[in-house]
Amino acid sequence: MTVVNKVKVYPWGHERRFNAYSNYFRKLYGARIQKVSIDAGFTCPNRDGTRGRGGCTYCNNDAFNPSYCIPEKSVSQQIEEGIEFHKRRYSEASSYLAYFQAYSNTYAEVEKLKILYKEALACPGIKGLIIGTRPDCISDEVLEYLQVLAEKCYLAVEYGIESCYNKTLVRINRGHTFEEAKEAVEKTAALGIKTGAHFIFGLPGETREAMLEEADIISNLPLTTVKFHQLQIIRGTAMENEYRIKPSDFNLFSWDDYLDFIILLLERLNPDIVVERLTGEAPPRFLAVNAWGKKRTDQIVSLVEKRLEELDTWQGRKYEVKS
Ligand code: SF4
């Protein structure tokens, strides 16, 4: 950290106390950039029997898909409607990234992927792609193609990793191991492709210490971005049933607990990793348990920043470089 004109500037080049995604894009593009979600009609190998059936126990994709994302609409129509939607909410944004979000967005032949990705990139205002997928759903052929695209536009692959512990991954029926996730992240990053990962905290069977130790594991992955989510029990999922049968197996974070937890986690996190999300936010109608009332993401970010300030701490303050 350096002090410029009495203002503390952190290693990521600004005065916010964590390496925030919005500032990262301002630095890259000099302006706000907005993601536009797409449901391109993919399915998921953990649902169709290729890797598993029934999907991850917490998954209900409807809870995360914006209303304009309907796979019956073309990619360009969803982008057009998504841009209109965001223009009404955030007049500031003039550039957009197409976010292939629903299910596993590399789960098709490379020729089909090329058509979909190119359609998105041809839309006015689209500066690049973010492709959400599973770590076991990416071939060398697809990565080679993405490497070529990444040389021409912003391109990130985001992997759902969720936990660094195989015992948990089995418990939530992820259908892949942490070693597979690590390999996918390393291969992707080695090709110069921006690589993101999602993690959930509060999964059954994980202690607070085990979750905090994930900060050290995550810090050693070659990640560009991370998204953190607190476990939310979503209606209509296998996890909702498990929760109803044995709630004592779950230790859902209260807001105060999560605030303490996320500060400790950020302190241990590699300062080079850009933090895109600190919490998940499913619409209240999807929540089987609403542990945090009406707290919204922007309020939560302010509260985390306030606490970082009060404690005079920041992302990476306790990060130890592993040799
Ligand atoms: S969370 Fe992702 S990988 Fe798991 S079942 Fe849902 S779509 Fe498939």
XYZ file of N, CA and C and ligand atoms in Angstrom, residues 44 47 55-56 58-59 61 103 134 174, ligand 1:
38
model
N -26.544 -29.401 -18.938
C -25.415 -29.557 -18.026
C -25.126 -31.045 -17.886
N -26.625 -33.082 -15.193
C -28.079 -33.268 -15.169
C -28.514 -34.332 -16.179
N -28.305 -32.989 -10.947
C -27.600 -31.723 -10.771
C -27.066 -31.523 -9.358
N -26.395 -30.409 -9.174
C -25.870 -30.061 -7.843
C -27.069 -29.837 -6.926
N -27.894 -27.800 -4.738
C -28.375 -26.436 -4.445
C -28.904 -25.734 -5.685
N -28.874 -26.416 -6.848
C -29.056 -25.697 -8.111
C -30.510 -25.579 -8.556
N -31.442 -23.112 -11.661
C -30.957 -22.025 -12.525
C -31.938 -20.867 -12.652
N -26.518 -22.692 -17.039
C -26.005 -24.051 -17.207
C -24.528 -24.040 -17.631
N -18.546 -25.634 -16.258
C -18.021 -26.544 -15.241
C -16.571 -26.889 -15.563
N -21.640 -32.471 -6.950
C -21.076 -31.648 -8.031
C -20.657 -32.501 -9.214
S -24.993 -25.661 -10.619
Fe -24.223 -25.714 -12.713
S -23.132 -27.674 -12.806
Fe -24.522 -27.819 -11.061
S -26.393 -28.733 -11.881
Fe -26.639 -26.505 -11.927
S -26.029 -25.978 -14.003
Fe -25.201 -28.016 -13.619
